[in-house]
PDB file of C-alpha atoms in Angstrom:
ATOM      1  CA  MET A  21      -0.062   0.111   0.069  1.00 88.00           C
ATOM      2  CA  THR A  22       1.221   3.437  -0.890  1.00 91.00           C
ATOM      3  CA  ASP A  23       0.455   6.594   1.011  1.00 92.00           C
ATOM      4  CA  VAL A  24      -0.506   9.593  -1.281  1.00 93.00           C
ATOM      5  CA  PRO A  25      -0.751  12.373   1.242  1.00 90.00           C
ATOM      6  CA  GLU A  26      -1.518  15.188  -1.433  1.00 89.00           C
ATOM      7  CA  ALA A  27      -4.716  12.992  -2.182  1.00 90.00           C
ATOM      8  CA  GLY A  28      -5.349  11.967   1.357  1.00 90.00           C
ATOM      9  CA  LEU A  29      -5.475   8.413   0.186  1.00 93.00           C
ATOM     10  CA  GLN A  30      -3.650   5.110   0.595  1.00 94.00           C
ATOM     11  CA  ILE A  31      -3.658   3.227  -2.600  1.00 95.00           C
ATOM     12  CA  PHE A  32      -2.530  -0.179  -3.966  1.00 95.00           C
ATOM     13  CA  VAL A  33      -0.052   0.317  -6.562  1.00 95.00           C
ATOM     14  CA  PRO A  34       0.484  -3.036  -8.601  1.00 91.00           C
ATOM     15  CA  ALA A  35       4.092  -4.171  -8.401  1.00 89.00           C
ATOM     16  CA  ARG A  36       4.376  -7.053 -10.778  1.00 85.00           C
ATOM     17  CA  PRO A  37       4.929  -5.495 -13.190  1.00 88.00           C
ATOM     18  CA  GLN A  38       5.351  -2.131 -11.255  1.00 90.00           C
ATOM     19  CA  TRP A  39       2.808   0.309 -12.471  1.00 94.00           C
ATOM     20  CA  ASN A  40       3.638   4.039 -12.606  1.00 95.00           C
ATOM     21  CA  TRP A  41       2.010   6.627 -10.637  1.00 95.00           C
ATOM     22  CA  GLU A  42       1.931  10.434 -10.069  1.00 94.00           C
ATOM     23  CA  THR A  43      -0.439  13.159  -8.677  1.00 94.00           C
ATOM     24  CA  GLN A  44      -1.805  15.964 -10.638  1.00 92.00           C
ATOM     25  CA  ARG A  45      -3.493  19.014  -9.164  1.00 92.00           C
ATOM     26  CA  ARG A  46      -7.271  19.081  -9.754  1.00 84.00           C
ATOM     27  CA  ARG A  47      -9.332  22.129  -8.617  1.00 80.00           C
ATOM     28  CA  ASP A  48      -9.802  21.471  -4.928  1.00 81.00           C
ATOM     29  CA  THR A  49      -7.811  18.073  -4.534  1.00 86.00           C
ATOM     30  CA  HIS A  50      -5.210  16.103  -6.419  1.00 90.00           C
ATOM     31  CA  ALA A  51      -5.756  13.016  -8.919  1.00 93.00           C
ATOM     32  CA  ILE A  52      -3.778   9.961  -8.521  1.00 95.00           C
ATOM     33  CA  ILE A  53      -2.892   8.833 -12.199  1.00 96.00           C
ATOM     34  CA  LEU A  54      -1.839   5.091 -12.485  1.00 95.00           C
ATOM     35  CA  SER A  55      -0.503   3.690 -15.748  1.00 96.00           C
ATOM     36  CA  THR A  56       0.799   0.305 -16.827  1.00 93.00           C
ATOM     37  CA  PRO A  57       4.421   0.027 -17.733  1.00 93.00           C
ATOM     38  CA  GLU A  58       5.392   0.222 -21.328  1.00 89.00           C
ATOM     39  CA  ASP A  59       5.379  -3.631 -22.214  1.00 87.00           C
ATOM     40  CA  TYR A  60       2.176  -4.264 -20.291  1.00 87.00           C
ATOM     41  CA  TYR A  61      -0.884  -5.268 -22.629  1.00 88.00           C
ATOM     42  CA  PRO A  62      -3.318  -3.690 -22.719  1.00 91.00           C
ATOM     43  CA  PRO A  63      -1.931  -0.297 -21.949  1.00 92.00           C
ATOM     44  CA  THR A  64      -4.236   1.177 -19.254  1.00 93.00           C
ATOM     45  CA  SER A  65      -4.368   4.630 -17.432  1.00 94.00           C
ATOM     46  CA  ILE A  66      -6.550   5.098 -14.306  1.00 95.00           C
ATOM     47  CA  ASP A  67      -7.334   8.537 -12.879  1.00 95.00           C
ATOM     48  CA  ILE A  68      -8.586   8.431  -9.220  1.00 96.00           C
ATOM     49  CA  VAL A  69     -10.135  11.429  -7.608  1.00 93.00           C
ATOM     50  CA  SER A  70     -11.572  11.832  -4.057  1.00 91.00           C
ATOM     51  CA  VAL A  71     -12.325  15.134  -2.472  1.00 83.00           C
ATOM     52  CA  PRO A  72     -12.002  14.990   1.222  1.00 82.00           C
ATOM     53  CA  ASP A  73     -14.357  17.734   1.922  1.00 82.00           C
ATOM     54  CA  ILE A  74     -17.247  16.083  -0.134  1.00 83.00           C
ATOM     55  CA  THR A  75     -19.338  13.596   1.603  1.00 88.00           C
ATOM     56  CA  ILE A  76     -22.341  11.795  -0.060  1.00 92.00           C
ATOM     57  CA  LYS A  77     -25.552  10.860   1.581  1.00 92.00           C
ATOM     58  CA  LYS A  78     -26.421   7.396   0.485  1.00 92.00           C
ATOM     59  CA  GLU A  79     -29.895   8.235  -0.703  1.00 94.00           C
ATOM     60  CA  LEU A  80     -28.531  10.886  -3.195  1.00 94.00           C
ATOM     61  CA  LEU A  81     -25.705   8.707  -4.534  1.00 94.00           C
ATOM     62  CA  PRO A  82     -27.674   7.724  -7.779  1.00 94.00           C
ATOM     63  CA  LEU A  83     -28.447  11.385  -8.553  1.00 93.00           C
ATOM     64  CA  ILE A  84     -24.946  12.498  -7.933  1.00 92.00           C
ATOM     65  CA  ALA A  85     -23.474   9.679  -9.952  1.00 93.00           C
ATOM     66  CA  LEU A  86     -25.757  10.507 -12.855  1.00 92.00           C
ATOM     67  CA  LYS A  87     -24.563  14.099 -12.856  1.00 92.00           C
ATOM     68  CA  SER A  88     -20.803  13.169 -12.359  1.00 90.00           C
ATOM     69  CA  LEU A  89     -20.720  10.819 -15.299  1.00 90.00           C
ATOM     70  CA  ALA A  90     -22.592  13.094 -17.338  1.00 89.00           C
ATOM     71  CA  THR A  91     -19.892  15.826 -16.581  1.00 89.00           C
ATOM     72  CA  VAL A  92     -17.261  13.155 -17.547  1.00 88.00           C
ATOM     73  CA  ARG A  93     -18.862  12.493 -20.933  1.00 87.00           C
ATOM     74  CA  LYS A  94     -19.026  16.243 -21.355  1.00 87.00           C
ATOM     75  CA  SER A  95     -15.393  16.823 -20.789  1.00 85.00           C
ATOM     76  CA  ALA A  96     -14.420  13.903 -23.086  1.00 84.00           C
ATOM     77  CA  SER A  97     -16.576  15.325 -25.831  1.00 80.00           C
ATOM     78  CA  ALA A  98     -13.615  15.901 -28.142  1.00 78.00           C
ATOM     79  CA  MET A  99     -13.141  12.084 -28.105  1.00 82.00           C
ATOM     80  CA  ASN A 100     -16.509  11.448 -29.212  1.00 83.00           C
ATOM     81  CA  PRO A 101     -17.663   9.320 -26.327  1.00 83.00           C
ATOM     82  CA  GLU A 102     -20.495   6.797 -27.100  1.00 85.00           C
ATOM     83  CA  VAL A 103     -22.202   5.027 -24.080  1.00 84.00           C
ATOM     84  CA  MET A 104     -21.643   1.280 -24.514  1.00 85.00           C
ATOM     85  CA  ARG A 105     -23.121   0.203 -21.201  1.00 86.00           C
ATOM     86  CA  LYS A 106     -25.450   2.610 -19.436  1.00 91.00           C
ATOM     87  CA  MET A 107     -25.012   3.682 -15.710  1.00 92.00           C
ATOM     88  CA  GLU A 108     -25.268   0.731 -13.602  1.00 95.00           C
ATOM     89  CA  LYS A 109     -24.839   0.074  -9.763  1.00 96.00           C
ATOM     90  CA  VAL A 110     -21.404  -1.504  -8.934  1.00 96.00           C
ATOM     91  CA  THR A 111     -19.267  -2.359  -5.978  1.00 96.00           C
ATOM     92  CA  TYR A 112     -15.469  -2.365  -5.476  1.00 96.00           C
ATOM     93  CA  GLY A 113     -15.047  -3.984  -2.005  1.00 95.00           C
ATOM     94  CA  ASP A 114     -16.768  -1.522   0.375  1.00 95.00           C
ATOM     95  CA  ILE A 115     -16.893   1.281  -2.149  1.00 96.00           C
ATOM     96  CA  VAL A 116     -20.305   1.494  -3.788  1.00 97.00           C
ATOM     97  CA  GLY A 117     -21.254   3.645  -6.766  1.00 96.00           C
ATOM     98  CA  TYR A 118     -22.233   3.747 -10.339  1.00 96.00           C
ATOM     99  CA  GLU A 119     -20.363   3.307 -13.636  1.00 95.00           C
ATOM    100  CA  GLU A 120     -20.698   3.230 -17.344  1.00 95.00           C
ATOM    101  CA  LEU A 121     -18.667   2.025 -20.168  1.00 93.00           C
ATOM    102  CA  LEU A 122     -17.697   4.417 -22.772  1.00 91.00           C
ATOM    103  CA  SER A 123     -16.072   4.077 -26.100  1.00 91.00           C
ATOM    104  CA  LEU A 124     -13.814   6.905 -27.161  1.00 91.00           C
ATOM    105  CA  ARG A 125     -11.926   7.987 -30.243  1.00 89.00           C
ATOM    106  CA  SER A 126      -8.758  10.032 -30.182  1.00 87.00           C
ATOM    107  CA  GLU A 127      -6.441  10.648 -33.012  1.00 87.00           C
ATOM    108  CA  GLY A 128      -7.902   7.751 -35.010  1.00 87.00           C
ATOM    109  CA  VAL A 129      -7.454   5.232 -32.200  1.00 88.00           C
ATOM    110  CA  ASP A 130     -10.399   3.664 -30.437  1.00 91.00           C
ATOM    111  CA  TYR A 131     -10.443   3.286 -26.595  1.00 92.00           C
ATOM    112  CA  GLU A 132     -12.819   1.847 -23.853  1.00 93.00           C
ATOM    113  CA  ALA A 133     -13.194   3.861 -20.694  1.00 92.00           C
ATOM    114  CA  LEU A 134     -14.991   2.754 -17.414  1.00 93.00           C
ATOM    115  CA  SER A 135     -16.216   6.010 -15.679  1.00 93.00           C
ATOM    116  CA  PHE A 136     -17.215   5.540 -12.015  1.00 96.00           C
ATOM    117  CA  ALA A 137     -18.743   7.794  -9.431  1.00 94.00           C
ATOM    118  CA  GLY A 138     -19.420   6.600  -5.808  1.00 95.00           C
ATOM    119  CA  MET A 139     -18.417   6.849  -2.262  1.00 95.00           C
ATOM    120  CA  MET A 140     -16.488   5.149   0.334  1.00 94.00           C
ATOM    121  CA  PRO A 141     -17.953   3.706   3.555  1.00 93.00           C
ATOM    122  CA  SER A 142     -17.445   6.971   5.265  1.00 91.00           C
ATOM    123  CA  GLY A 143     -19.386   8.809   2.556  1.00 93.00           C
ATOM    124  CA  ARG A 144     -16.405  10.446   1.191  1.00 92.00           C
ATOM    125  CA  SER A 145     -16.714  10.836  -2.549  1.00 93.00           C
ATOM    126  CA  VAL A 146     -14.472   8.872  -4.990  1.00 95.00           C
ATOM    127  CA  ALA A 147     -14.461   8.840  -8.742  1.00 94.00           C
ATOM    128  CA  PHE A 148     -12.268   7.105 -11.416  1.00 95.00           C
ATOM    129  CA  PHE A 149     -11.857   7.218 -15.112  1.00 94.00           C
ATOM    130  CA  ALA A 150     -10.033   4.147 -16.506  1.00 95.00           C
ATOM    131  CA  VAL A 151      -8.952   4.030 -20.185  1.00 93.00           C
ATOM    132  CA  THR A 152      -7.602   1.108 -22.139  1.00 93.00           C
ATOM    133  CA  ALA A 153      -7.795  -0.278 -25.689  1.00 92.00           C
ATOM    134  CA  GLN A 154     -11.029  -0.925 -27.369  1.00 92.00           C
ATOM    135  CA  GLY A 155     -12.604  -4.235 -26.180  1.00 91.00           C
ATOM    136  CA  LYS A 156     -10.174  -4.700 -23.380  1.00 91.00           C
ATOM    137  CA  SER A 157     -12.008  -3.346 -20.423  1.00 89.00           C
ATOM    138  CA  GLU A 158     -12.861  -6.850 -19.110  1.00 90.00           C
ATOM    139  CA  HIS A 159      -9.223  -7.666 -19.359  1.00 91.00           C
ATOM    140  CA  ILE A 160      -8.091  -4.866 -16.965  1.00 91.00           C
ATOM    141  CA  HIS A 161     -11.202  -5.359 -14.703  1.00 92.00           C
ATOM    142  CA  PRO A 162      -9.562  -7.659 -12.034  1.00 93.00           C
ATOM    143  CA  MET A 163      -6.575  -5.295 -11.499  1.00 92.00           C
ATOM    144  CA  LEU A 164      -8.921  -2.304 -11.420  1.00 94.00           C
ATOM    145  CA  THR A 165     -11.094  -4.076  -8.729  1.00 95.00           C
ATOM    146  CA  LYS A 166      -7.960  -4.612  -6.818  1.00 95.00           C
ATOM    147  CA  ILE A 167      -6.883  -1.139  -7.054  1.00 96.00           C
ATOM    148  CA  ILE A 168     -10.205   0.466  -6.127  1.00 96.00           C
ATOM    149  CA  SER A 169     -11.247  -2.198  -3.469  1.00 95.00           C
ATOM    150  CA  ASN A 170      -8.054  -1.362  -1.627  1.00 95.00           C
ATOM    151  CA  LEU A 171      -8.484   2.491  -1.661  1.00 94.00           C
ATOM    152  CA  LYS A 172      -8.680   3.914   1.942  1.00 93.00           C
ATOM    153  CA  PRO A 173      -8.501   7.569   3.227  1.00 92.00           C
ATOM    154  CA  LEU A 174      -5.368   8.314   5.090  1.00 89.00           C
ATOM    155  CA  PRO A 175      -6.060   8.885   8.810  1.00 82.00           C
ATOM    156  CA  ASN A 176      -7.357  12.298   9.662  1.00 73.00           C
ATOM    157  CA  ASN A 177      -8.505  12.850   5.992  1.00 62.00           C
TER     158      ASN A 177
END
């Protein structure tokens, strides 16, 4: 497990092979960006964002997820997102939320993206956007599940 103080999270970073990771400033928090090593197939990138000051009430989660996923689609508009699987409720360990599967196109290359908006047991918001080669989202799902299921807030966050 790796502590990422800027994001206030503890995260599992795959070690065999070793994935790359970094943080990136986003509005009022830091995103954690994980990416597969150069020789890994399929190449994958996962952006994880959790805003410590935003907590979600369980009964509002579907509405918040709907708005969040729509915002992601809008921000990806340059990649012509197409919804391949509509929003559905999913769990990653103790983390619950909603995700949809998107098809994206950038510079003549097709990709798939899992877009997720949800909450940790504490109610703290969490979202991720995982991008991989077209038709390979199921291939990365076991590792994605391991990464997200092990996500925890750092103490005092």
